[in-house]
Short mmCIF file of C-alpha atoms in Angstrom, two decimals:
data_model
loop_
_atom_site.label_atom_id
_atom_site.label_comp_id
_atom_site.label_asym_id
_atom_site.label_seq_id
_atom_site.Cartn_x
_atom_site.Cartn_y
_atom_site.Cartn_z
CA MET A 24 0.00 0.00 0.00
CA GLU A 25 2.84 2.36 0.85
CA MET A 26 4.53 1.53 -2.49
CA GLU A 27 1.39 2.43 -4.41
CA GLN A 28 1.09 5.76 -2.59
CA GLU A 29 4.72 6.59 -3.41
CA LYS A 30 4.16 5.83 -7.10
CA MET A 31 1.05 8.00 -7.18
CA THR A 32 2.94 10.86 -5.54
CA MET A 33 5.81 10.55 -8.04
CA ASN A 34 3.47 10.54 -11.05
CA LYS A 35 1.76 13.69 -9.79
CA GLU A 36 5.10 15.47 -9.48
CA LEU A 37 6.11 14.66 -13.06
CA SER A 38 4.98 16.97 -15.81
CA PRO A 39 2.90 15.52 -18.67
CA ASP A 40 5.91 15.71 -20.98
CA ALA A 41 8.15 13.89 -18.53
CA ALA A 42 5.62 11.29 -17.46
CA ALA A 43 5.24 9.83 -20.91
CA TYR A 44 6.70 10.40 -24.34
CA CYS A 45 4.65 9.52 -27.39
CA CYS A 46 6.64 8.82 -30.53
CA SER A 47 5.13 10.64 -33.51
CA ALA A 48 6.60 8.16 -35.99
CA CYS A 49 4.67 5.32 -34.36
CA HIS A 50 1.42 7.35 -34.57
CA GLY A 51 0.88 7.18 -30.85
CA ASP A 52 1.40 3.42 -30.60
CA GLU A 53 4.70 3.74 -28.73
CA THR A 54 4.73 5.37 -25.30
CA TRP A 55 7.75 5.68 -23.05
CA SER A 56 7.81 6.30 -19.33
CA TYR A 57 10.19 8.74 -17.70
CA ASN A 58 12.83 6.16 -16.84
CA HIS A 59 12.13 3.11 -18.97
CA PRO A 60 9.92 1.90 -21.82
CA ILE A 61 6.66 0.32 -20.79
CA ARG A 62 6.61 -3.26 -22.07
CA GLY A 63 3.60 -5.34 -22.95
CA ARG A 64 0.00 -4.52 -23.67
CA ALA A 65 -1.87 -3.44 -20.56
CA LYS A 66 -4.70 -5.81 -19.66
CA SER A 67 -5.93 -3.61 -16.81
CA ARG A 68 -5.38 -0.08 -15.59
CA SER A 69 -2.41 0.03 -13.23
CA LEU A 70 0.11 2.52 -11.94
CA SER A 71 2.93 0.97 -13.95
CA ALA A 72 0.96 1.22 -17.21
CA SER A 73 -1.12 4.36 -17.00
CA PRO A 74 -1.57 7.13 -19.57
CA ALA A 75 -0.01 10.53 -19.14
CA LEU A 76 -1.69 12.99 -16.82
CA GLY A 77 -4.58 14.77 -18.45
CA SER A 78 -5.00 12.03 -21.07
CA THR A 79 -7.62 9.29 -21.22
CA LYS A 80 -6.15 7.46 -24.21
CA GLU A 81 -5.10 3.86 -23.69
CA PHE A 82 -1.78 3.00 -25.27
CA ARG A 83 0.09 -0.14 -26.24
CA ARG A 84 3.68 -1.20 -26.92
CA THR A 85 3.99 -2.21 -30.57
CA ARG A 86 5.26 -5.68 -31.40
CA SER A 87 8.53 -4.69 -33.00
CA LEU A 88 11.68 -6.67 -33.72
CA HIS A 89 13.83 -3.57 -33.60
CA GLY A 90 13.34 -2.12 -30.12
CA PRO A 91 12.79 1.64 -29.83
CA CYS A 92 11.43 3.70 -32.67
CA PRO A 93 14.14 5.58 -34.62
CA VAL A 94 12.46 8.91 -33.78
CA THR A 95 12.94 9.18 -30.03
CA THR A 96 14.62 11.14 -27.25
CA PHE A 97 17.47 10.29 -24.92
CA GLY A 98 17.02 11.98 -21.56
CA PRO A 99 15.39 15.41 -21.26
CA LYS A 100 17.36 17.20 -24.02
CA ALA A 101 19.03 14.74 -26.43
CA CYS A 102 17.45 13.35 -29.60
CA VAL A 103 18.41 11.78 -32.93
CA LEU A 104 19.43 14.22 -35.64
CA GLN A 105 17.06 13.75 -38.56
CA ASN A 106 18.82 12.79 -41.79
CA PRO A 107 16.96 13.76 -44.98
CA GLN A 108 18.95 11.11 -46.90
CA THR A 109 17.61 8.25 -44.82
CA ILE A 110 16.72 5.37 -47.17
CA MET A 111 14.92 3.12 -44.70
CA HIS A 112 12.32 3.49 -41.97
CA ILE A 113 12.07 0.78 -39.35
CA GLN A 114 8.44 -0.21 -39.07
CA ASP A 115 6.58 -2.52 -36.74
CA PRO A 116 6.23 -5.82 -38.72
CA ALA A 117 2.73 -6.34 -37.34
CA SER A 118 1.56 -3.06 -38.94
CA GLN A 119 2.77 -3.79 -42.48
CA ARG A 120 -0.44 -4.26 -44.45
CA LEU A 121 -1.12 -4.19 -48.18
CA THR A 122 -3.38 -1.45 -49.50
CA TRP A 123 -4.24 -0.26 -53.00
CA ASN A 124 -4.53 3.36 -54.08
CA LYS A 125 -6.61 2.10 -57.00
CA SER A 126 -8.03 -1.33 -57.74
CA PRO A 127 -5.39 -3.53 -59.44
CA LYS A 128 -6.09 -4.32 -63.07
CA SER A 129 -2.97 -6.13 -64.33
CA VAL A 130 -1.07 -9.11 -62.96
CA LEU A 131 2.19 -10.76 -64.01
CA VAL A 132 2.16 -14.57 -63.70
CA ILE A 133 5.62 -16.17 -63.45
CA LYS A 134 5.76 -19.94 -63.89
CA LYS A 135 8.68 -22.24 -63.23
CA MET A 136 10.05 -23.44 -66.57
CA ARG A 137 10.49 -27.06 -67.64
CA ASP A 138 8.03 -28.39 -65.07
CA ALA A 139 5.04 -30.25 -66.52
CA SER A 140 3.32 -30.47 -63.11
CA LEU A 141 2.73 -26.70 -63.16
CA LEU A 142 0.82 -26.59 -66.43
CA GLN A 143 -2.58 -27.35 -64.90
CA PRO A 144 -2.20 -24.89 -61.96
CA PHE A 145 -1.02 -22.26 -64.43
CA LYS A 146 -4.09 -22.75 -66.63
CA GLU A 147 -6.49 -22.70 -63.68
CA LEU A 148 -4.94 -19.54 -62.24
CA CYS A 149 -4.91 -17.63 -65.52
CA THR A 150 -8.49 -18.64 -66.32
CA HIS A 151 -9.62 -17.48 -62.88
CA LEU A 152 -7.78 -14.16 -63.16
CA MET A 153 -9.26 -13.37 -66.58
CA GLU A 154 -12.80 -14.68 -66.24
CA GLU A 155 -13.56 -14.26 -62.54
CA SER A 156 -11.36 -11.31 -61.53
CA ASN A 157 -11.40 -9.55 -64.92
CA MET A 158 -7.63 -8.96 -64.82
CA ILE A 159 -5.14 -8.30 -67.61
CA VAL A 160 -2.60 -11.14 -67.41
CA TYR A 161 1.04 -10.74 -68.47
CA VAL A 162 3.28 -13.76 -69.07
CA GLU A 163 6.72 -14.17 -70.55
CA LYS A 164 6.65 -15.08 -74.23
CA LYS A 165 8.70 -18.25 -73.78
CA VAL A 166 6.08 -19.62 -71.34
CA LEU A 167 3.48 -19.75 -74.12
CA GLU A 168 5.99 -21.46 -76.39
CA ASP A 169 5.85 -24.56 -74.19
CA PRO A 170 4.57 -27.40 -76.43
CA ALA A 171 2.04 -28.53 -73.83
CA ILE A 172 0.44 -25.06 -73.73
CA ALA A 173 0.78 -24.37 -77.45
CA SER A 174 -0.98 -27.62 -78.36
CA ASP A 175 -3.81 -27.31 -75.83
CA GLU A 176 -6.88 -26.30 -77.83
CA SER A 177 -9.10 -25.92 -74.74
CA PHE A 178 -6.76 -23.23 -73.49
CA GLY A 179 -6.68 -21.37 -76.79
CA ALA A 180 -9.36 -18.78 -75.97
CA VAL A 181 -7.58 -17.76 -72.78
CA LYS A 182 -4.15 -17.82 -74.42
CA LYS A 183 -5.19 -15.22 -76.98
CA LYS A 184 -5.90 -12.70 -74.21
CA PHE A 185 -2.40 -12.84 -72.73
CA CYS A 186 -0.04 -9.88 -72.90
CA THR A 187 3.51 -11.13 -73.49
CA PHE A 188 6.99 -9.69 -72.99
CA ARG A 189 10.64 -10.68 -73.40
CA GLU A 190 13.17 -10.39 -70.61
CA ASP A 191 15.84 -7.69 -71.10
CA TYR A 192 14.02 -6.27 -74.14
CA ASP A 193 10.55 -5.15 -72.99
CA ASP A 194 10.07 -2.81 -70.05
CA ILE A 195 6.90 -3.70 -68.10
CA SER A 196 7.78 -1.97 -64.84
CA ASN A 197 4.95 0.59 -65.15
CA GLN A 198 2.34 -1.86 -66.43
CA ILE A 199 2.16 -4.46 -63.63
CA ASP A 200 0.03 -3.97 -60.52
CA PHE A 201 1.04 -7.16 -58.73
CA ILE A 202 2.85 -10.44 -59.37
CA ILE A 203 1.93 -14.09 -58.82
CA CYS A 204 4.69 -16.72 -58.78
CA LEU A 205 4.11 -20.43 -59.37
CA GLY A 206 7.11 -22.57 -58.44
CA GLY A 207 9.97 -22.42 -55.99
CA ASP A 208 12.16 -19.67 -54.55
CA GLY A 209 13.78 -19.16 -57.95
CA THR A 210 10.56 -17.66 -59.32
CA LEU A 211 10.65 -14.94 -56.65
CA LEU A 212 14.30 -14.19 -57.44
CA TYR A 213 13.41 -14.00 -61.13
CA ALA A 214 10.54 -11.61 -60.38
CA SER A 215 12.98 -9.38 -58.49
CA SER A 216 15.38 -9.30 -61.44
CA LEU A 217 12.63 -8.07 -63.79
CA PHE A 218 12.10 -4.88 -61.78
CA GLN A 219 15.18 -2.73 -61.36
CA GLY A 220 13.14 -0.01 -59.66
CA SER A 221 9.92 -0.19 -57.67
CA VAL A 222 8.57 -3.74 -57.35
CA PRO A 223 4.83 -4.55 -57.28
CA PRO A 224 3.53 -6.79 -54.46
CA VAL A 225 4.45 -10.44 -54.99
CA MET A 226 2.23 -13.40 -54.12
CA ALA A 227 4.23 -16.64 -54.27
CA PHE A 228 2.69 -20.13 -54.36
CA HIS A 229 4.74 -23.08 -53.16
CA LEU A 230 4.97 -25.43 -56.15
CA GLY A 231 8.73 -26.04 -56.16
CA SER A 232 11.29 -28.08 -54.25
CA LEU A 233 12.08 -25.86 -51.23
CA GLY A 234 9.57 -23.03 -50.97
CA PHE A 235 11.18 -20.98 -48.20
CA LEU A 236 10.10 -17.72 -49.87
CA THR A 237 6.79 -19.05 -51.26
CA PRO A 238 4.35 -19.34 -48.34
CA PHE A 239 1.05 -19.89 -50.17
CA SER A 240 -0.49 -23.27 -50.92
CA PHE A 241 -2.32 -23.61 -54.23
CA GLU A 242 -5.27 -25.57 -52.86
CA ASN A 243 -7.39 -22.50 -52.06
CA PHE A 244 -5.90 -20.08 -54.54
CA GLN A 245 -9.24 -18.52 -55.54
CA SER A 246 -10.05 -17.09 -52.11
CA GLN A 247 -6.43 -16.12 -51.43
CA VAL A 248 -6.09 -14.22 -54.72
CA THR A 249 -9.40 -12.48 -54.05
CA GLN A 250 -8.17 -11.32 -50.63
CA VAL A 251 -5.02 -9.86 -52.17
CA ILE A 252 -6.97 -8.05 -54.88
CA GLU A 253 -9.20 -6.56 -52.17
CA GLY A 254 -6.11 -5.45 -50.23
CA ASN A 255 -6.61 -7.74 -47.26
CA ALA A 256 -3.10 -9.11 -46.64
CA ALA A 257 0.07 -8.60 -44.64
CA VAL A 258 3.37 -7.92 -46.41
CA VAL A 259 7.03 -8.28 -45.52
CA LEU A 260 9.37 -5.76 -47.12
CA ARG A 261 12.39 -7.74 -48.24
CA SER A 262 15.31 -5.36 -48.66
CA ARG A 263 17.43 -5.62 -51.79
CA LEU A 264 21.01 -4.66 -52.58
CA LYS A 265 21.88 -2.00 -55.12
CA VAL A 266 25.03 -3.22 -56.83
CA ARG A 267 27.14 -1.16 -59.20
CA VAL A 268 29.90 -2.87 -61.16
CA VAL A 269 32.51 -0.65 -62.79
CA LYS A 270 34.79 -2.44 -65.25
CA GLU A 271 37.74 -1.28 -67.29
CA LEU A 272 37.25 -1.89 -70.97
CA GLN A 273 39.81 -4.36 -72.29
CA GLY A 274 40.96 -2.62 -75.45
CA LYS A 275 37.57 -2.67 -77.17
CA LYS A 276 34.22 -1.01 -76.89
CA THR A 277 31.43 -3.09 -75.41
CA ALA A 278 28.42 -3.38 -77.68
CA VAL A 279 25.24 -1.96 -76.19
CA HIS A 280 21.88 -2.91 -77.70
CA ASN A 281 18.65 -1.25 -76.54
CA GLY A 282 20.32 -0.09 -73.31
CA LEU A 283 21.68 -3.56 -72.55
CA GLY A 284 25.26 -4.77 -72.22
CA GLU A 285 26.73 -7.83 -73.89
CA ASN A 286 25.75 -10.01 -70.89
CA GLY A 287 22.11 -8.96 -71.08
CA SER A 288 22.22 -6.63 -68.06
CA ARG A 289 20.95 -3.11 -68.11
CA ALA A 290 23.78 -0.67 -68.85
CA ALA A 291 23.46 1.97 -66.15
CA GLY A 292 26.19 4.06 -67.73
CA LEU A 293 28.98 3.77 -70.24
CA ASP A 294 31.85 6.27 -70.22
CA MET A 295 34.04 5.66 -73.24
CA ASP A 296 36.27 8.66 -72.50
CA VAL A 297 37.77 7.15 -69.37
CA GLY A 298 37.51 3.55 -70.56
CA LYS A 299 35.00 2.47 -67.90
CA GLN A 300 31.76 0.52 -68.18
CA ALA A 301 29.22 0.73 -65.35
CA MET A 302 26.37 -1.72 -64.79
CA GLN A 303 23.78 -1.72 -62.02
CA TYR A 304 21.74 -4.56 -60.52
CA GLN A 305 19.05 -5.02 -57.88
CA VAL A 306 19.77 -8.15 -55.84
CA LEU A 307 17.33 -9.90 -53.50
CA ASN A 308 19.47 -12.72 -52.05
CA GLU A 309 23.19 -12.18 -52.36
CA VAL A 310 26.21 -11.03 -54.32
CA VAL A 311 28.82 -13.80 -54.53
CA ILE A 312 32.46 -13.09 -55.33
CA ASP A 313 34.45 -16.31 -55.82
CA ARG A 314 37.72 -17.56 -57.32
CA GLY A 315 36.04 -19.13 -60.32
CA PRO A 316 37.88 -21.94 -62.12
CA SER A 317 41.28 -20.95 -60.73
CA SER A 318 43.07 -23.25 -58.27
CA TYR A 319 44.48 -20.27 -56.36
CA LEU A 320 42.82 -18.63 -53.38
CA SER A 321 40.75 -15.58 -54.14
CA ASN A 322 42.32 -12.39 -52.85
CA VAL A 323 39.94 -9.42 -52.68
CA ASP A 324 39.91 -6.24 -50.58
CA VAL A 325 36.70 -5.22 -48.80
CA TYR A 326 36.10 -1.53 -48.07
CA LEU A 327 33.31 -0.15 -45.85
CA ASP A 328 32.44 3.51 -46.43
CA GLY A 329 35.87 4.02 -47.97
CA HIS A 330 37.89 2.28 -45.25
CA LEU A 331 39.66 -1.02 -45.85
CA ILE A 332 38.24 -3.48 -43.31
CA THR A 333 39.77 -6.76 -44.44
CA THR A 334 41.27 -8.80 -47.25
CA VAL A 335 39.45 -12.02 -48.10
CA GLN A 336 41.71 -14.98 -48.78
CA GLY A 337 39.79 -18.14 -49.48
CA ASP A 338 37.17 -19.34 -51.93
CA GLY A 339 35.35 -16.00 -51.89
CA VAL A 340 32.89 -13.84 -49.99
CA ILE A 341 29.10 -13.52 -49.85
CA VAL A 342 27.35 -10.18 -49.34
CA SER A 343 23.72 -10.94 -48.58
CA THR A 344 20.46 -9.40 -47.49
CA PRO A 345 18.50 -10.80 -44.52
CA THR A 346 16.39 -12.67 -47.10
CA GLY A 347 19.58 -14.21 -48.52
CA SER A 348 20.87 -15.11 -45.05
CA THR A 349 18.87 -18.36 -45.19
CA ALA A 350 20.33 -19.30 -48.59
CA TYR A 351 24.01 -19.50 -49.57
CA ALA A 352 25.10 -17.54 -46.46
CA ALA A 353 23.50 -20.06 -44.09
CA ALA A 354 25.19 -22.91 -45.98
CA ALA A 355 28.52 -21.10 -45.47
CA GLY A 356 27.98 -20.89 -41.69
CA ALA A 357 26.27 -17.51 -41.24
CA SER A 358 23.38 -16.70 -38.93
CA MET A 359 19.83 -16.49 -40.22
CA ILE A 360 18.31 -13.00 -40.04
CA HIS A 361 14.63 -12.08 -40.20
CA PRO A 362 13.87 -10.04 -43.36
CA ASN A 363 12.58 -7.10 -41.29
CA VAL A 364 16.02 -6.55 -39.72
CA PRO A 365 17.81 -3.73 -41.59
CA ALA A 366 21.24 -5.23 -42.19
CA ILE A 367 23.83 -6.44 -44.67
CA MET A 368 25.70 -9.69 -43.98
CA ILE A 369 29.30 -10.39 -45.00
CA THR A 370 30.14 -14.11 -45.03
CA PRO A 371 33.48 -15.62 -46.14
CA ILE A 372 33.47 -18.80 -48.22
CA CYS A 373 36.00 -21.31 -46.86
CA PRO A 374 38.35 -18.60 -45.51
CA HIS A 375 42.04 -19.44 -45.03
CA SER A 376 41.81 -18.14 -41.46
CA LEU A 377 40.30 -19.63 -38.31
CA SER A 378 39.22 -16.22 -36.99
CA PHE A 379 37.33 -14.97 -40.04
CA ARG A 380 33.72 -15.10 -38.84
CA PRO A 381 30.59 -13.81 -40.62
CA ILE A 382 29.65 -10.26 -39.60
CA VAL A 383 26.51 -8.13 -39.85
CA VAL A 384 26.80 -4.43 -40.73
CA PRO A 385 24.07 -1.76 -40.71
CA ALA A 386 21.87 -1.34 -43.75
CA GLY A 387 22.82 1.72 -45.73
CA VAL A 388 26.61 1.44 -45.50
CA GLU A 389 28.51 1.21 -48.77
CA LEU A 390 30.72 -1.79 -49.38
CA LYS A 391 33.32 -1.77 -52.12
CA ILE A 392 35.09 -4.93 -53.25
CA MET A 393 38.14 -4.99 -55.51
CA LEU A 394 40.88 -7.42 -56.44
CA SER A 395 43.91 -7.04 -54.19
CA PRO A 396 47.01 -5.70 -55.97
CA GLU A 397 48.88 -8.92 -55.13
CA ALA A 398 46.05 -11.23 -56.28
CA ARG A 399 47.34 -14.11 -58.43
CA ASN A 400 44.15 -14.55 -60.40
CA THR A 401 40.92 -12.77 -61.29
CA ALA A 402 37.61 -13.20 -59.45
CA TRP A 403 34.08 -13.92 -60.60
CA VAL A 404 30.85 -12.34 -59.41
CA SER A 405 27.18 -13.37 -59.69
CA PHE A 406 23.95 -11.72 -58.59
CA ASP A 407 21.29 -14.03 -57.18
CA GLY A 408 23.05 -16.77 -59.14
CA ARG A 409 22.69 -14.92 -62.47
CA LYS A 410 24.66 -12.53 -64.72
CA ARG A 411 27.95 -14.20 -63.80
CA GLN A 412 30.98 -12.24 -65.00
CA GLU A 413 34.72 -11.90 -64.45
CA ILE A 414 36.30 -9.19 -62.26
CA ARG A 415 39.81 -8.09 -63.17
CA HIS A 416 42.36 -5.67 -61.70
CA GLY A 417 40.96 -2.16 -61.79
CA ASP A 418 37.33 -3.30 -61.65
CA SER A 419 35.19 -2.57 -58.59
CA ILE A 420 31.89 -3.73 -57.07
CA SER A 421 29.93 -1.22 -54.94
CA ILE A 422 27.13 -2.59 -52.78
CA THR A 423 24.61 -0.80 -50.58
CA THR A 424 20.98 -1.17 -49.48
CA SER A 425 18.51 -0.42 -52.24
CA CYS A 426 15.64 1.99 -51.67
CA TYR A 427 13.39 -0.42 -53.63
CA PRO A 428 12.48 -3.43 -51.43
CA LEU A 429 10.45 -6.37 -52.64
CA PRO A 430 7.01 -6.47 -50.95
CA SER A 431 6.24 -10.16 -50.41
CA ILE A 432 2.66 -10.97 -49.42
CA CYS A 433 2.30 -13.11 -46.27
CA VAL A 434 -0.13 -15.86 -45.45
CA ARG A 435 -0.44 -14.69 -41.82
CA ASP A 436 2.22 -12.16 -40.82
CA PRO A 437 6.00 -11.65 -41.34
CA VAL A 438 7.06 -13.28 -38.08
CA SER A 439 4.79 -16.35 -38.19
CA ASP A 440 5.54 -17.06 -41.85
CA TRP A 441 9.30 -16.86 -41.31
CA PHE A 442 9.38 -19.30 -38.39
CA GLU A 443 6.99 -21.58 -40.23
CA SER A 444 9.45 -21.67 -43.15
CA LEU A 445 12.36 -22.36 -40.79
CA ALA A 446 10.51 -25.34 -39.33
CA GLN A 447 8.99 -26.77 -42.52
CA CYS A 448 11.74 -26.12 -45.08
CA LEU A 449 15.00 -26.07 -43.11
CA HIS A 450 13.86 -28.25 -40.15
CA TRP A 451 15.33 -25.71 -37.76
CA ASN A 452 16.12 -27.19 -34.33
CA VAL A 453 14.52 -30.54 -35.15
CA ARG A 454 15.82 -33.38 -33.00
CA LYS A 455 14.61 -36.36 -31.06
CA LYS A 456 13.14 -35.25 -27.74
CA GLN A 457 14.98 -36.09 -24.54
CA ALA A 458 13.20 -38.78 -22.50
CA HIS A 459 11.75 -37.63 -19.19
CA PHE A 460 12.29 -39.41 -15.87
CA GLU A 461 9.74 -41.88 -14.65
CA GLU A 462 7.82 -40.91 -11.52
CA GLU A 463 9.40 -43.71 -9.42
CA GLU A 464 12.93 -42.58 -10.36
CA GLU A 465 12.10 -38.99 -9.41
CA VAL A 466 10.80 -40.11 -5.99
CA GLU A 467 13.95 -42.18 -5.32
CA GLU A 468 16.25 -39.31 -6.26
CA GLY A 469 14.23 -36.97 -4.08
#
């Protein structure tokens, strides 16, 4: 009783501003007490979880993976300096919901190639989208060239309504409202590669081998697609990497056709005067720098914001997003990071050092990777397993967090879906349970 009276007296002495601080960036969802943040959602009115004086509004602590909101105060006078160049905003995963400014009219359907088992789901989905949802359906031209689809007369009426495109030649970035993937994780990576800027929401159905990034089951696709079209779904914003490769031209000019380099990538810039070619990529999983076919160790220098942090000697290095942390990086011994965590992971591949451990750096820093001057051989780089090319002396790879994430639609919410994928796809922490003691043995030991 005395403790409660003391708390009441202390709360009366505090001013409204000191008693509680409401973060404007969280829209009133985040309230902080004078000395410490108030944890948990209040089930009843109590002294330890009461609103500020003069206010009758109930408040709650948001379910966030990132702790305090980035817009906050430290003590009575200190605060975070606002940076107008900020590229990311940390948001409560539970509040990330899909909404449409206008009703979606066009959808891109991406199907896994060379898989006969997907032909029937593909036909059913496209028929439903056109006839029931009245959507304009885009597909890649080579999908309709599949003999099984080309020879299906019953599908002919629907096939004539398709809008087609060719990768690296046709720009559809401003024509697609959302994307549906049929297949495995590779279909989501492919969808990311098609959009070098803003990416439409992606709904991925698990019809492949692993399905870590494809949470939807195709059994009830009609109702699930309808919910997405109506805007009733949670999304997880999967950060991507913006990668810029600058290469010295080797005595000849690189041919550029329709804004594309000789390897099919978009040519972000080509400066013939200084003999440099620049290419830019948006990467969802990881950038892999390896030693290629050479028998020598790779030898590359890694810079962070212009400072040399280490030299990688081994088979190579992986620079991955949190989404890519469960792919190649996890196989190389790195930790698995939830996609809502703003970070970039640096993971060595078979390093020639016992102390070279994977590290996590803040999202937004700029990494630069170049061949070391004493390197015996060249290196090779790939982006989400594609666009593989050689890196020579004088070439550089700049990597930072992209301002264009990939919005992946969730079945339930970002946290539940991620742990469900860990359990179902990677069998995380699966082992035989330890046997418990029998009651008689417990009595004897007691």
